[in-house]
Short mmCIF file of C-alpha atoms in Angstrom, two decimals:
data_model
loop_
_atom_site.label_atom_id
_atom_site.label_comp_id
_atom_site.label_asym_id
_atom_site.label_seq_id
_atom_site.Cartn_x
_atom_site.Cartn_y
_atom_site.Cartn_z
CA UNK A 1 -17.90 30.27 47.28
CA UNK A 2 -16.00 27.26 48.44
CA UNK A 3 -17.05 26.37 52.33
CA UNK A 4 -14.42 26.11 54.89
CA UNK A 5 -13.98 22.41 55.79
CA UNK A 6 -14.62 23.33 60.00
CA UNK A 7 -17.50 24.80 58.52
CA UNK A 8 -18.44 21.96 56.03
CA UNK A 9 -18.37 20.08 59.66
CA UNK A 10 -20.90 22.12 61.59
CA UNK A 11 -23.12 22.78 58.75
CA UNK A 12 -23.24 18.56 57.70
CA UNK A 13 -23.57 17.77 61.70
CA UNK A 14 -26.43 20.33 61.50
CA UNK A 15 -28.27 18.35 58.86
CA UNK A 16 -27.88 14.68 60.15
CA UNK A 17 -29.19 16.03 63.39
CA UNK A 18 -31.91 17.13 61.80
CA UNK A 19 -33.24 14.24 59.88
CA UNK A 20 -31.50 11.78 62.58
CA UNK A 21 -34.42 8.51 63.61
CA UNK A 22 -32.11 7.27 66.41
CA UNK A 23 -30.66 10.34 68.31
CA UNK A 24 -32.72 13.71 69.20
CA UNK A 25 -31.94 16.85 70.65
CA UNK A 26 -33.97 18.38 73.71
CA UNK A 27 -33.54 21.75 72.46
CA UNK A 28 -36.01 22.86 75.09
CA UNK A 29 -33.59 22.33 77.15
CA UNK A 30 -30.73 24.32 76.28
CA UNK A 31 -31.19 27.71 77.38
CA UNK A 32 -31.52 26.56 80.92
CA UNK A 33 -27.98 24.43 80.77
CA UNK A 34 -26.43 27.15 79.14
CA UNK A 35 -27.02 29.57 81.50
CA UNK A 36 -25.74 27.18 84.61
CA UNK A 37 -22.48 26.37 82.69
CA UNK A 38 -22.31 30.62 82.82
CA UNK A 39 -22.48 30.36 86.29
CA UNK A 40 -19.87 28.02 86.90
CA UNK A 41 -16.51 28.75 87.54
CA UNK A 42 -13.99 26.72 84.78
CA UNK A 43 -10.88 25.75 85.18
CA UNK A 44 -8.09 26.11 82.16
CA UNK A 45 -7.46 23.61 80.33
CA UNK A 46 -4.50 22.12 80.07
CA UNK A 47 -2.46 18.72 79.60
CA UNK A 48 -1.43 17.27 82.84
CA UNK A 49 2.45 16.88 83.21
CA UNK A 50 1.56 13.49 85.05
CA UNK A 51 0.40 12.25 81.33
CA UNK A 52 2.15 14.36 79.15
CA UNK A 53 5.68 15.09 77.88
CA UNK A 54 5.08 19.06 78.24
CA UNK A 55 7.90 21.79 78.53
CA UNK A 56 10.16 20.02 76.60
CA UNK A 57 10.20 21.94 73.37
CA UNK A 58 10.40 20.11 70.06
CA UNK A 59 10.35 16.74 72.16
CA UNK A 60 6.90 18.09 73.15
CA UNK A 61 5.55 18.49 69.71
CA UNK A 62 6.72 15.35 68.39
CA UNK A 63 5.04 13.89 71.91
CA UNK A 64 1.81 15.44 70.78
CA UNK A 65 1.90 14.14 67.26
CA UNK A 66 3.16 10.41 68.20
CA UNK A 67 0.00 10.49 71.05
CA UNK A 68 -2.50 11.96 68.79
CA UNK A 69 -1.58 9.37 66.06
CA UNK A 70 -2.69 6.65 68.70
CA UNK A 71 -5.17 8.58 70.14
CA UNK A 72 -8.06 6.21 69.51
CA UNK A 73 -9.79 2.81 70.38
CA UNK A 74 -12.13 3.85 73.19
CA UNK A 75 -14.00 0.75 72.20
CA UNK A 76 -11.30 -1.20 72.83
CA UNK A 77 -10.67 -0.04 76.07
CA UNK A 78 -12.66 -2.34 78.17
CA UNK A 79 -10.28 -5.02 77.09
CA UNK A 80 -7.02 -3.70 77.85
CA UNK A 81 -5.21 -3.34 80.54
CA UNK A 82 -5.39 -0.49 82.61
CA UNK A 83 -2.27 1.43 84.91
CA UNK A 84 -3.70 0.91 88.17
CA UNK A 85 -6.44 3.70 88.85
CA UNK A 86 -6.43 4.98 85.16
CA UNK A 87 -8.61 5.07 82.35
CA UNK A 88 -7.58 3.63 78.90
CA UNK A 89 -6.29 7.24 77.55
CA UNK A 90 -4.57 7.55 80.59
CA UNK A 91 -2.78 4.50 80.81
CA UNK A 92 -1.84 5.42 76.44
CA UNK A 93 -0.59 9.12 77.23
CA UNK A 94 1.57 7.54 80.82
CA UNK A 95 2.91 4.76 78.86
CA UNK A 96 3.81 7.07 75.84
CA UNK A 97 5.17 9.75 78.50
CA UNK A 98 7.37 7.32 80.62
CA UNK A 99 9.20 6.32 76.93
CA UNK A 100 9.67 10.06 76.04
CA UNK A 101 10.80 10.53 79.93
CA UNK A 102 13.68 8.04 79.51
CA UNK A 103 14.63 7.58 75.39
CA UNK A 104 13.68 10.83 73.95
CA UNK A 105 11.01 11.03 70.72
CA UNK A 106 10.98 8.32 68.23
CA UNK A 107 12.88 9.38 65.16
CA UNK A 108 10.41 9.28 62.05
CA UNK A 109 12.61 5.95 61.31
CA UNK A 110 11.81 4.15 63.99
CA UNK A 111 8.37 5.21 63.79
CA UNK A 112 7.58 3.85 60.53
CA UNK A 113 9.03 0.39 61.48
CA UNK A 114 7.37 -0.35 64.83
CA UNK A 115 5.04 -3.63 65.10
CA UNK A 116 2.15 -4.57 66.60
CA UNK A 117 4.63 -6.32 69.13
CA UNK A 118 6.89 -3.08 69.98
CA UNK A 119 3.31 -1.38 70.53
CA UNK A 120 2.49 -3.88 73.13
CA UNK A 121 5.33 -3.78 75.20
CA UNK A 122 5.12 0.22 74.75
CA UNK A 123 1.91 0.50 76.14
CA UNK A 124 1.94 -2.28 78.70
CA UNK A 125 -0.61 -4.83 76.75
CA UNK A 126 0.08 -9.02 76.67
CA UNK A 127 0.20 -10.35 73.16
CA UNK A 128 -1.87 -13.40 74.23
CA UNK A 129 -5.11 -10.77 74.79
CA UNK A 130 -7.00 -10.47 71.90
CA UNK A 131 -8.65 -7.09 72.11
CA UNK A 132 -5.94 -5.42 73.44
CA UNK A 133 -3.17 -6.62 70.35
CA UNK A 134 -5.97 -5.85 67.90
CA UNK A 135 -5.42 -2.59 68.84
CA UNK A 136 -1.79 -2.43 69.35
CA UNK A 137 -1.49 -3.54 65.27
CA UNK A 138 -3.75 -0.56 64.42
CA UNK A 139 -1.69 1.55 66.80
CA UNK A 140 1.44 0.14 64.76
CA UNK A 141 -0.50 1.48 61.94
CA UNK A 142 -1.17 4.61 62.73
CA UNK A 143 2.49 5.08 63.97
CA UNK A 144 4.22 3.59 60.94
CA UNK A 145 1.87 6.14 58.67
CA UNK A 146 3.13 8.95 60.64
CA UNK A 147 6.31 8.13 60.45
CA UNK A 148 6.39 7.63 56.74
CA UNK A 149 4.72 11.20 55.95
CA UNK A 150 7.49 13.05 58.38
CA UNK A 151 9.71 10.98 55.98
CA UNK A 152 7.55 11.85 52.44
CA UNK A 153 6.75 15.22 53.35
CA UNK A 154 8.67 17.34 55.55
CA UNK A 155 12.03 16.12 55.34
CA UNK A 156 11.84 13.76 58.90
CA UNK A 157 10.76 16.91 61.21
CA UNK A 158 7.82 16.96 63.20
CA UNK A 159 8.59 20.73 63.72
CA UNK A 160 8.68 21.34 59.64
CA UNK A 161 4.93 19.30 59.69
CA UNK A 162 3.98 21.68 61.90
CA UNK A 163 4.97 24.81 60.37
CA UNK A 164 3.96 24.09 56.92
CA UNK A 165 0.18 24.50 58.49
CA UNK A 166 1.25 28.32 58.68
CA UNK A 167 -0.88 28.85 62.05
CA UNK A 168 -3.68 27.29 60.40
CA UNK A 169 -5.52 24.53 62.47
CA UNK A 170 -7.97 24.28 59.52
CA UNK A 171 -4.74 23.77 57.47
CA UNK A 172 -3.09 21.21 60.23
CA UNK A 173 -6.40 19.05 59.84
CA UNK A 174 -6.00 18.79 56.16
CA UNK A 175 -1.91 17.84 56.52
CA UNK A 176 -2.69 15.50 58.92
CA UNK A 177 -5.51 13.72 57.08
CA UNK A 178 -3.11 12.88 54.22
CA UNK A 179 -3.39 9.61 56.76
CA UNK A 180 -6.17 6.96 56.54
CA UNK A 181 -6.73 6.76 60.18
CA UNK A 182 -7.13 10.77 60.48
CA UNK A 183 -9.42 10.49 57.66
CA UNK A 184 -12.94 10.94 59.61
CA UNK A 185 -15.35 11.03 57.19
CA UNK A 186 -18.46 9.33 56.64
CA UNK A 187 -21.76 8.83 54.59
CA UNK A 188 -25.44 9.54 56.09
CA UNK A 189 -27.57 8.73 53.22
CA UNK A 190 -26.78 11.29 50.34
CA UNK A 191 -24.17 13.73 52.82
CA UNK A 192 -20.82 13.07 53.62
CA UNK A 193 -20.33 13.92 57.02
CA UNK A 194 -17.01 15.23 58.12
CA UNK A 195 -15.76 14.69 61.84
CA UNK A 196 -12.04 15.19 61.79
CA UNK A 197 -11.89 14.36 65.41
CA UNK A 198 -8.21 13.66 66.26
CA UNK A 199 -6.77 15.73 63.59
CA UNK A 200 -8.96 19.21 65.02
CA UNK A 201 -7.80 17.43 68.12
CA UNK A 202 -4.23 17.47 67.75
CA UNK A 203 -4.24 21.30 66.58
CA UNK A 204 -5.86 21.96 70.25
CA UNK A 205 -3.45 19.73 72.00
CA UNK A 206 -0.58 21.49 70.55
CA UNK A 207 -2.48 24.99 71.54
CA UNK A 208 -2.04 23.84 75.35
CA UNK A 209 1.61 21.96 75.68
CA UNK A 210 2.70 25.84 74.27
CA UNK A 211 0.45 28.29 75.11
CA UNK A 212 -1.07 29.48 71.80
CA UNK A 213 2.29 30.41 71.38
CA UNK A 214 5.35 29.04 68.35
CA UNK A 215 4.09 25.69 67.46
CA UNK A 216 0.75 26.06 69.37
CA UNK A 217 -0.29 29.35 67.63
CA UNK A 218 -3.11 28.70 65.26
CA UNK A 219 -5.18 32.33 64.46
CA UNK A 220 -8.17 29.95 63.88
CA UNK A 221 -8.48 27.85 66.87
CA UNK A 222 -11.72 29.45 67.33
CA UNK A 223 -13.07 28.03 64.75
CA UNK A 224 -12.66 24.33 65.77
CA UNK A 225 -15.64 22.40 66.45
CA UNK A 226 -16.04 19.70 69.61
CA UNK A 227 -13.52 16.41 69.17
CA UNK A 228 -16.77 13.94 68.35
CA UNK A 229 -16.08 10.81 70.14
CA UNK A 230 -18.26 8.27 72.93
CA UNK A 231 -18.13 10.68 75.93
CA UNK A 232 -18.84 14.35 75.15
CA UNK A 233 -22.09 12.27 73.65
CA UNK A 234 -22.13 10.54 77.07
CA UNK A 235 -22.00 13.28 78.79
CA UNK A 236 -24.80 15.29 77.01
CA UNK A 237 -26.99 12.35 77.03
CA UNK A 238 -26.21 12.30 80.97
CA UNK A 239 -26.97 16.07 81.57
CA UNK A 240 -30.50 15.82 79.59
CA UNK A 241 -29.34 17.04 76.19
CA UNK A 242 -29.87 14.64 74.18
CA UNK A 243 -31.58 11.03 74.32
CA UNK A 244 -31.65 7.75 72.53
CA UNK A 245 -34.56 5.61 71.11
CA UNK A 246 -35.21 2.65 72.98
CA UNK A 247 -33.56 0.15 70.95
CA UNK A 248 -30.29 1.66 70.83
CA UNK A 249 -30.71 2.77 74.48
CA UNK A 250 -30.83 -0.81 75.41
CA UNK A 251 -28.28 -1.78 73.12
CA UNK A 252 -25.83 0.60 74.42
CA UNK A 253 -26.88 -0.90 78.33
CA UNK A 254 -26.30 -4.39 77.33
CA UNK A 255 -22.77 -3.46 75.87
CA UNK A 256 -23.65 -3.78 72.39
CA UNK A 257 -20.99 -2.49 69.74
CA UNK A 258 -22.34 0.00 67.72
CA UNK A 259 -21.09 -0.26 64.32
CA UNK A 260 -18.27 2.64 63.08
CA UNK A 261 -20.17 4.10 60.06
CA UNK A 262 -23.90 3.26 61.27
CA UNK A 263 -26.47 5.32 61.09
CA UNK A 264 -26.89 5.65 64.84
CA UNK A 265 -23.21 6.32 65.82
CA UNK A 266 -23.21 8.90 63.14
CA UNK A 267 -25.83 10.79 65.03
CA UNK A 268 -24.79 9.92 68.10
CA UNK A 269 -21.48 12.25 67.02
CA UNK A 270 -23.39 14.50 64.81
CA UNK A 271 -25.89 15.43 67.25
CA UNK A 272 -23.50 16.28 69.90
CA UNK A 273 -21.82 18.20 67.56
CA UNK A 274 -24.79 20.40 66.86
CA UNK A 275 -25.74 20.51 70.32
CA UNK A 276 -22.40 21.83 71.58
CA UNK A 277 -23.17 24.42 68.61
CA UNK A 278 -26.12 25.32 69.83
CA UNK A 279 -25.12 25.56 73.71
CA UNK A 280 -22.03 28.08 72.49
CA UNK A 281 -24.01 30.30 70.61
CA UNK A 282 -26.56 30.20 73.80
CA UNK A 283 -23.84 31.68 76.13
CA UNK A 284 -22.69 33.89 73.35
CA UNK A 285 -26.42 35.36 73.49
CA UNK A 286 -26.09 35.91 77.31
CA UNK A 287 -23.29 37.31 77.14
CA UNK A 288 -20.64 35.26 77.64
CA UNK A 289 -17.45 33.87 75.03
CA UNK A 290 -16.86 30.42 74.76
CA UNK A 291 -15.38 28.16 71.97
CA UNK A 292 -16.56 24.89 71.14
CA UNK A 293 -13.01 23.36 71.76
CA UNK A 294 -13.48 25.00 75.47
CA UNK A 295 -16.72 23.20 76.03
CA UNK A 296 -15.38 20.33 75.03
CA UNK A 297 -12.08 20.17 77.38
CA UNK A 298 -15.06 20.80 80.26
CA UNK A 299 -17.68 18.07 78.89
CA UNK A 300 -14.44 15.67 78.70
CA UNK A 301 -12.85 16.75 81.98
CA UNK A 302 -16.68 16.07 83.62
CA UNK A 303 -17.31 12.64 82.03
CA UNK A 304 -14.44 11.66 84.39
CA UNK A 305 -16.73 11.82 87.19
CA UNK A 306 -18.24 8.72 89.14
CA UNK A 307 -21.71 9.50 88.23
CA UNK A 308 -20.61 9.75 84.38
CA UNK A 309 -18.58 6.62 84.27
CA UNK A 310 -21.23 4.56 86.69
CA UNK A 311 -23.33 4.51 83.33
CA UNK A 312 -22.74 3.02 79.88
CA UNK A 313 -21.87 5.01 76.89
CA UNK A 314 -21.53 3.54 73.24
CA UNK A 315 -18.68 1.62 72.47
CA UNK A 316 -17.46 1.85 68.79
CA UNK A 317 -14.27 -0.06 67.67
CA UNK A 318 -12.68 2.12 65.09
CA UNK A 319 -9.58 4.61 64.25
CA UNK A 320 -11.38 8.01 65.11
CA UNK A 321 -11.50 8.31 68.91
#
């Protein structure tokens, strides 16, 4: 019997965690943070108009789909420059927003043509800084590969992309890694480990501008694992979770890159993965019901705090988050 590829994901995380030399999990300690994430009262998730071209139909989804194609380069973020008071994904989604606000979406044509020079003006970033127009041409990228698939594949409509995955998010992931830079996938030894970050992602982002409703309906969004990136890691290593050897403890303090692909940044996402897992099936056990895409909006949503940000977490320059 063929595995599902969401469960390909947890059951590959599972078995990098396990023979992982760089990252381990405190299992001891999950009962105990399971039960006080029971007792606290979470908000909904949801996609902050402030950020986010919601309510605005079809302009919505193609909103979701343009941001998610450029939702990455975390490790680029110390580099560029910020909105006043915002974080790097924050100053991406307000830039992105303010565009839709006044022009409308792109059309796929446009999107397939934009530079590395139209990104930096879209997103606020000086040509002359390094870092930052590194990652405007690999935002160009991602943008001109979306573009040319709407084109390819469904005719120019972001709404027909969406509707071919047939209320699948399992089947959305697999559309939208027809692209290189959704294509999250990499080797631990003898496993390939599948991530799919922004393209599970994207499925959940469309689940909130609508409402699990239309183009947000997907009957398996249960079924999505966490969006594996630098601070649902962070925010688990924070809380006790999990912890780093020494080496790459220090390497993350100092600032250190850790290399897309390694073996530590694999476990680093693998691990949190698992432990996420692990923490969900926890509350299921006392009773509760929680997805893992509904841990994740709260782990994300509390590595925005002071306490979380006043401490370094790994930096990776790559395409995946």
């Amino acid at each position: 019997m063929v595995k599902s590829l969401l469960h390909q994901i947890r059951e590959r995380c599972a078995q990098v965690a396990d023979r992982a030399r760089f990252v381990r999990i405190r299992g001891e300690r999950i009962p105990e943070y399971s039960a006080s994430l029971l007792m606290e009262e979470a908000g909904p998730a949801e996609l902050d108009p402030a950020y986010h071209y919601v309510g605005q139909g079809p302009a919505t989804l193609a909103f979701i789909l343009t941001l998610d194609a450029v939702n990455f380069g975390s490790g680029y973020f110390p580099g560029l420059r910020k909105r006043r008071g915002l974080s790097g994904y924050f100053t991406v989604a307000s830039s992105l927003n303010d565009y839709f606000c006044e022009f409308g979406p792109f059309s796929p044509d446009q999107l397939a043509e934009l530079s590395a020079e139209n990104c930096s003006t879209l997103f606020g970033q000086e040509r002359k800084n390094e870092t930052a127009f590194e990652l405007m041409g690999l935002f160009a990228s991602a943008l001109n590969d979306l573009g040319r698939l709407l084109i390819e594949r469904f005719e120019g409509s972001f709404v027909r992309l969406v509707e071919s995955a047939e209320q699948s998010a399992e089947k959305l992931v697999q559309i939208l890694a027809a692209m290189p830079f959704y294509r999250d996938v990499q080797h631990y030894g003898d496993l390939e480990v599948p991530f799919y970050k922004r393209a599970q992602l994207t499925a959940a982002d469309l689940a909130l501008a609508f409402g699990h409703e239309g183009p947000g309906r997907f009957e398996d969004l249960d079924r999505l694992t966490i969006f594996a990136d630098n601070l649902v890691p962070h925010v688990l290593r924070t809380d006790g979770l999990i912890e780093y050897d020494a080496h790459l403890s220090d390497r993350i303090a100092r600032g250190e890159l850790i290399a897309s692909g390694s073996l530590e940044e694999i476990e680093i996402r693998a691990s949190a993965v698992t432990v996420v897992e692990r923490i969900r099936e926890e509350i299921t056990r006392r009773g509760g019901s929680v997805t893992s895409m509904e841990l994740d909006y709260r782990f994300w949503n509390r590595g925005q705090g002071a306490s979380y940000k006043a401490r370094p977490r790994h930096r990776c320059r790559c395409v995946f988050y």
